[in-house]
PDB file of C-alpha atoms in Angstrom:
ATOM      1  CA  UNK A   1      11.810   4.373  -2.212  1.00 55.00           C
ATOM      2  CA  UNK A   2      10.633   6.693   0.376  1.00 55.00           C
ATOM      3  CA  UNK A   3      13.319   8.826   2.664  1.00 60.00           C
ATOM      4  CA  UNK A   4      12.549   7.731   7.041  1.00 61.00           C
ATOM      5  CA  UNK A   5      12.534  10.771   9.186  1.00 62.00           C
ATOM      6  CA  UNK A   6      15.861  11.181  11.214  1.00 63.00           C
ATOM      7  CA  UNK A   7      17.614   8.317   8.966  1.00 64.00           C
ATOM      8  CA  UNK A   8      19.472   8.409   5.861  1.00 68.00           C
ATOM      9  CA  UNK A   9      17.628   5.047   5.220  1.00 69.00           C
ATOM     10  CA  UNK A  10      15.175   5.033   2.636  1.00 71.00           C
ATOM     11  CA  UNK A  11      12.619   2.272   2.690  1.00 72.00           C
ATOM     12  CA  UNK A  12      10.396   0.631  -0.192  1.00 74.00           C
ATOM     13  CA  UNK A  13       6.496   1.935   0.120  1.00 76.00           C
ATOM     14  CA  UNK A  14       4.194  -0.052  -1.960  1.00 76.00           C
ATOM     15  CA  UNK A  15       0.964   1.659  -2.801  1.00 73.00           C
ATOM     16  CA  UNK A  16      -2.470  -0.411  -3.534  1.00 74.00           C
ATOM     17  CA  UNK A  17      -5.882   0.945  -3.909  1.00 69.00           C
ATOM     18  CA  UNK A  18      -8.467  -0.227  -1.786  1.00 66.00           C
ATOM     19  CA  UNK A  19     -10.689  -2.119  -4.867  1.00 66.00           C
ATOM     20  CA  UNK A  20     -11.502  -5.277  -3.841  1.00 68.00           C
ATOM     21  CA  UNK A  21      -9.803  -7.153  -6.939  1.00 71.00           C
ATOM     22  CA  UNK A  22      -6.423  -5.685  -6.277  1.00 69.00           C
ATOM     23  CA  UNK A  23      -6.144  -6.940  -2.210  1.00 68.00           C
ATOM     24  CA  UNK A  24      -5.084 -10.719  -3.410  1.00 73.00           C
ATOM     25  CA  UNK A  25      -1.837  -8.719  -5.406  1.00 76.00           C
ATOM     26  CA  UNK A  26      -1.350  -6.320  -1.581  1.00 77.00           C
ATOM     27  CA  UNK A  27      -1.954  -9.799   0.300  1.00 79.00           C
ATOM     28  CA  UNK A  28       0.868 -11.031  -1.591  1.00 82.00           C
ATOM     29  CA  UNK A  29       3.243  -8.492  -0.729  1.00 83.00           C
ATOM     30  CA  UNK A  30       2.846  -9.299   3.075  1.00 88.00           C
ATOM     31  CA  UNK A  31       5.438 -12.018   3.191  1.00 88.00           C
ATOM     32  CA  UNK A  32       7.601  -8.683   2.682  1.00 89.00           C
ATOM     33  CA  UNK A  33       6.162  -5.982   4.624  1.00 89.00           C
ATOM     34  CA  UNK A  34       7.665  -4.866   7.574  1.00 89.00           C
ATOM     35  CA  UNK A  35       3.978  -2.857   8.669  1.00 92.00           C
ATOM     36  CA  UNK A  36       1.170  -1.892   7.214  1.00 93.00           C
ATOM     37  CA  UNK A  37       0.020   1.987   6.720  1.00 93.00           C
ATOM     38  CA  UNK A  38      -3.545   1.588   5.685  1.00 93.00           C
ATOM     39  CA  UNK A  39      -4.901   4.715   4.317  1.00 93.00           C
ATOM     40  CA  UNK A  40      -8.714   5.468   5.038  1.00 93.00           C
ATOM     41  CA  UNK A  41     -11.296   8.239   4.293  1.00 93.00           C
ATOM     42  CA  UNK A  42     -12.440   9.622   7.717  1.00 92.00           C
ATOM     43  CA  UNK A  43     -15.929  10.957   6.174  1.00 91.00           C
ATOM     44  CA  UNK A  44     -17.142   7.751   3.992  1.00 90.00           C
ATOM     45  CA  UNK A  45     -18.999   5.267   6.242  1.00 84.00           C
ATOM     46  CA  UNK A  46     -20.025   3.074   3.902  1.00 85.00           C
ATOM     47  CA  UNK A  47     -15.863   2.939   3.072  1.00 88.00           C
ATOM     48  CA  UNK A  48     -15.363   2.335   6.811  1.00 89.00           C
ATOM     49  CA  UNK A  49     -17.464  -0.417   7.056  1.00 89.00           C
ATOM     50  CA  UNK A  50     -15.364  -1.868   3.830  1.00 89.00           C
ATOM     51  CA  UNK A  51     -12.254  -1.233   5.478  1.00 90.00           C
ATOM     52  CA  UNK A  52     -13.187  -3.029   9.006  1.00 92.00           C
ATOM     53  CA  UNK A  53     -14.069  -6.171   6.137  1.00 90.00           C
ATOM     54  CA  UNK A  54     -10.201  -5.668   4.828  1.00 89.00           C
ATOM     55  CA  UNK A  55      -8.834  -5.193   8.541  1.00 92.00           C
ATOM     56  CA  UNK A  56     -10.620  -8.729   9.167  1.00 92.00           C
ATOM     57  CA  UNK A  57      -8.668 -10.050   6.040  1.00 89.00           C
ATOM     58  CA  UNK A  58      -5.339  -8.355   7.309  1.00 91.00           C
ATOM     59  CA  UNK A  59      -5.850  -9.530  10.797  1.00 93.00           C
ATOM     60  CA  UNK A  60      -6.439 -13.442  10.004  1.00 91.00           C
ATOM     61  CA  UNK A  61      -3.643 -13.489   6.978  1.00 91.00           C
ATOM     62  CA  UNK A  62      -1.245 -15.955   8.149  1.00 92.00           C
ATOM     63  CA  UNK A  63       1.987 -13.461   7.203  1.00 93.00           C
ATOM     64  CA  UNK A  64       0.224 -10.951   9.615  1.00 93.00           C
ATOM     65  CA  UNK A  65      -0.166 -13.296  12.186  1.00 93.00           C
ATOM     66  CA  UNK A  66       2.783 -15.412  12.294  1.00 93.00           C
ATOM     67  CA  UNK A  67       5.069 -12.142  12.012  1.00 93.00           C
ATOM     68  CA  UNK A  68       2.608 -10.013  13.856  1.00 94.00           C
ATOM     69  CA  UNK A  69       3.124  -7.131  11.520  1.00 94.00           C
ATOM     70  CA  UNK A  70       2.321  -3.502  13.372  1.00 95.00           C
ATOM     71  CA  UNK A  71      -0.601  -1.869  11.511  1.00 95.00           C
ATOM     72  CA  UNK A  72      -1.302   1.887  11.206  1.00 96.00           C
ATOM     73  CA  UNK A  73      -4.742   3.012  10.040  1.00 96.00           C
ATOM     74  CA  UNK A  74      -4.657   6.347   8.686  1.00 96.00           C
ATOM     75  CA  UNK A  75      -7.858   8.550   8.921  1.00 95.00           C
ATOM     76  CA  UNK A  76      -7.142  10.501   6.470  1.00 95.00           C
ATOM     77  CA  UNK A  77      -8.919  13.672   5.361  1.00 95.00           C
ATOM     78  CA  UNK A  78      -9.694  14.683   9.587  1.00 94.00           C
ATOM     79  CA  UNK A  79     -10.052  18.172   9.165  1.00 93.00           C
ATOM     80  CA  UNK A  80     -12.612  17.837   6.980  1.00 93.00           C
ATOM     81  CA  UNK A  81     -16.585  18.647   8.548  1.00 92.00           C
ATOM     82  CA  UNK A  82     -18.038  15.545   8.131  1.00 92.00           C
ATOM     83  CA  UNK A  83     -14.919  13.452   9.475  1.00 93.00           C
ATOM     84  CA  UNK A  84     -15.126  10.780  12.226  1.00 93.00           C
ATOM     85  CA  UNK A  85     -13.602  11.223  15.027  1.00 94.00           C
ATOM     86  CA  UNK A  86     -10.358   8.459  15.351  1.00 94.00           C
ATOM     87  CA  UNK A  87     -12.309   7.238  18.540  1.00 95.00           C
ATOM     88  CA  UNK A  88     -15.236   7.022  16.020  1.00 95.00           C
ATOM     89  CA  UNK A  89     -13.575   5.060  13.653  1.00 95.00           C
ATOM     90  CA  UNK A  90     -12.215   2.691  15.669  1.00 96.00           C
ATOM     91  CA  UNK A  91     -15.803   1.743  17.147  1.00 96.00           C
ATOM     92  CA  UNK A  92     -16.884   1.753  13.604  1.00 95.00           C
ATOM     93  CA  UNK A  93     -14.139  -0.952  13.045  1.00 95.00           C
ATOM     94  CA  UNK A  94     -14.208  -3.141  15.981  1.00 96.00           C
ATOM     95  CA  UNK A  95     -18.153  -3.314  15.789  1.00 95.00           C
ATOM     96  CA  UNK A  96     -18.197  -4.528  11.995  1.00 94.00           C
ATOM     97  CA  UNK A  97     -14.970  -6.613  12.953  1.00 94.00           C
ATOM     98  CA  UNK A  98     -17.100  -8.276  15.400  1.00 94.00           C
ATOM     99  CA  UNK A  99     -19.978  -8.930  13.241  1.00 91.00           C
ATOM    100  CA  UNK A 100     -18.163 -10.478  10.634  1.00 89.00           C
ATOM    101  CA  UNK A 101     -16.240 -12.609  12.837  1.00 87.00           C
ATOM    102  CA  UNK A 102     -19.047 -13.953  14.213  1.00 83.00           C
ATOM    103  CA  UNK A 103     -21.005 -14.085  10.868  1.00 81.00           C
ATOM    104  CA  UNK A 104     -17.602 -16.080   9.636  1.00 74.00           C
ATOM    105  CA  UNK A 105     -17.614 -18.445  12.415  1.00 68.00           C
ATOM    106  CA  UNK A 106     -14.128 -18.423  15.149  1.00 45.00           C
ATOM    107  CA  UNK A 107     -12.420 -21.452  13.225  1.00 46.00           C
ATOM    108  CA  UNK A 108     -11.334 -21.228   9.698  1.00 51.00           C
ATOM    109  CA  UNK A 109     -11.857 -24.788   7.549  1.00 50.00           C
ATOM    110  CA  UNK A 110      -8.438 -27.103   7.813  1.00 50.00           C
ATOM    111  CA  UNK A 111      -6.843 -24.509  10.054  1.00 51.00           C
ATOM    112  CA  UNK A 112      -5.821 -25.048  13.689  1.00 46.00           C
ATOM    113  CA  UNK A 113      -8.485 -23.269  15.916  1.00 47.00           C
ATOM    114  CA  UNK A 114      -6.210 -21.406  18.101  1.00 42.00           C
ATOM    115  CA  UNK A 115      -3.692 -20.013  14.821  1.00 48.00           C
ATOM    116  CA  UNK A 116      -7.228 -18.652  13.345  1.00 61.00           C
ATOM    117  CA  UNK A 117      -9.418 -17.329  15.586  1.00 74.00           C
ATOM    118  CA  UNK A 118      -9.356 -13.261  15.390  1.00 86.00           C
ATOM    119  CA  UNK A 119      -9.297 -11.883  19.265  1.00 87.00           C
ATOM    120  CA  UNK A 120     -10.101 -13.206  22.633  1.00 85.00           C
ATOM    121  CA  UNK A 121     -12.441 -15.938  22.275  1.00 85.00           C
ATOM    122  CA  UNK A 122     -15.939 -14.811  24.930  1.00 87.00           C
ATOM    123  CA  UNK A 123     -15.125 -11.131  24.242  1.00 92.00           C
ATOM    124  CA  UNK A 124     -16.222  -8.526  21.834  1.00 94.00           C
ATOM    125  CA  UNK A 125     -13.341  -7.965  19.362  1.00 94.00           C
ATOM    126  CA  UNK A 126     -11.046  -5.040  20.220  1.00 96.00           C
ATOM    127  CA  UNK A 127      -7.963  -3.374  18.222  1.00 95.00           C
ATOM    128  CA  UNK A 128      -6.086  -4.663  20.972  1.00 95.00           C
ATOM    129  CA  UNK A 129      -7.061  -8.130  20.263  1.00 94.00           C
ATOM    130  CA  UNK A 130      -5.331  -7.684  16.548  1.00 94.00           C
ATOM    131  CA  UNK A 131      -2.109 -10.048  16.194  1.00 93.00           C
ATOM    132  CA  UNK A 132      -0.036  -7.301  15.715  1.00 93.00           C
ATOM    133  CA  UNK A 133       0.327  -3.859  17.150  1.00 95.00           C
ATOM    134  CA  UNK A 134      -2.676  -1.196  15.814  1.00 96.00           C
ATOM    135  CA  UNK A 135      -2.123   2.280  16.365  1.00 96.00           C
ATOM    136  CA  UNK A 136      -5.071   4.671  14.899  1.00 96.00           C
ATOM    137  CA  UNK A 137      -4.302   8.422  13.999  1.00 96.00           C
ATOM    138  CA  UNK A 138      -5.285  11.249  12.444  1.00 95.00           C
ATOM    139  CA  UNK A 139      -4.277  12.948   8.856  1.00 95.00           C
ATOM    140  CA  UNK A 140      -5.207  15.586   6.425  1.00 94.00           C
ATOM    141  CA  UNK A 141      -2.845  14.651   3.617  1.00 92.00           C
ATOM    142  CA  UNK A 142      -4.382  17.269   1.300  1.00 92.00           C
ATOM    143  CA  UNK A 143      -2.951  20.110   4.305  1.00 93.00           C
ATOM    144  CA  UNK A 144       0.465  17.847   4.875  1.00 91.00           C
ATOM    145  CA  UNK A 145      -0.568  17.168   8.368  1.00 90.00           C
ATOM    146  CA  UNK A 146       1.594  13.975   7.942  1.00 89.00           C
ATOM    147  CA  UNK A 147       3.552  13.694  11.236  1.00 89.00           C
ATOM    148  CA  UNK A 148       1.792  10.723  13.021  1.00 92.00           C
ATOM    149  CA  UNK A 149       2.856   8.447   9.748  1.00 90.00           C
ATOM    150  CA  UNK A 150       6.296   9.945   9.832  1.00 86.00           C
ATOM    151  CA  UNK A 151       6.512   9.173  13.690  1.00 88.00           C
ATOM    152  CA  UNK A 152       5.267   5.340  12.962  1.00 91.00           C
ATOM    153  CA  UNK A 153       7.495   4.767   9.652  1.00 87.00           C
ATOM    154  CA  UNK A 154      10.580   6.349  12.027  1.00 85.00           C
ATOM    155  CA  UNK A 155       9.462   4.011  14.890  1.00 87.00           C
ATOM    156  CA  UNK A 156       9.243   0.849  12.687  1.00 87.00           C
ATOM    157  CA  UNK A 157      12.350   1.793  10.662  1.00 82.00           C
ATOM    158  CA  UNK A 158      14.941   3.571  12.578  1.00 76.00           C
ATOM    159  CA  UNK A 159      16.882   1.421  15.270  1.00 60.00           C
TER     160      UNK A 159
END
């Protein structure tokens, strides 16, 4: 249970790492979730580029879609010299989005075309395209700079 800024609620935070055999069990927990903080490392590209392949999953899983679930990518670690830019990242993501989606083909087998297809069909894929809302900040966890996830937990949580 973690505490919500400027609430006496307190909310359940489930915590996966991002290795590639545990996403089925954080897939699962969707059905549940009322967003989605995903936690990235501002400085690793080749991580970024694995992340915009996980943000592909998240954006087409039907829980996600159907209850448009509001998404908040951390870039985590943005003080740090070598960090990208949130700007940067989101290119990053959007660019590799849009390669895999066309790589993956707009219509998933036995699924209705318009339910599946990730974005606006004749345009490059965007954040904005996402089924849900997808808000990108900044973080330095290490320093407690912490105050854009507080702000999006309070906004999702606190009527």
């Amino acid at each position: 249970m973690v505490p919500v800024s400027g609430s006496t609620k307190m909310v359940d935070a489930v915590d996966f790492p991002g290795h590639s055999r545990l996403r089925m069990l954080a897939h699962a927990k969707l059905a549940e979730a009322r967003c989605v903080v995903y936690m990235l490392d501002s400085q690793d590209r080749a991580g970024l580029k694995e992340a915009a392949e996980h943000m592909y999953e998240l954006f087409t899983h039907e829980d996600v879609v159907r209850r448009r679930i509001s998404i908040l990518i951390v870039c985590n670690k943005a003080d740090a010299p070598m960090a990208k830019a949130p700007r940067d990242v989101i290119a990053l993501l959007e660019r590799e989005i849009e390669r895999m989606r066309k790589s993956r083909g707009a219509v998933l087998a036995g699924q209705d075309e318009a339910a599946s297809y990730l974005g606006i069909e004749g345009q490059p894929f965007k954040l904005e395209h996402a089924p849900g809302s997808v808000t990108v900040v900044p973080a330095s966890l290490a320093n407690n700079e912490t105050g854009e996830i507080v702000n999006f937990l309070s906004s999702e949580f606190v009527s």
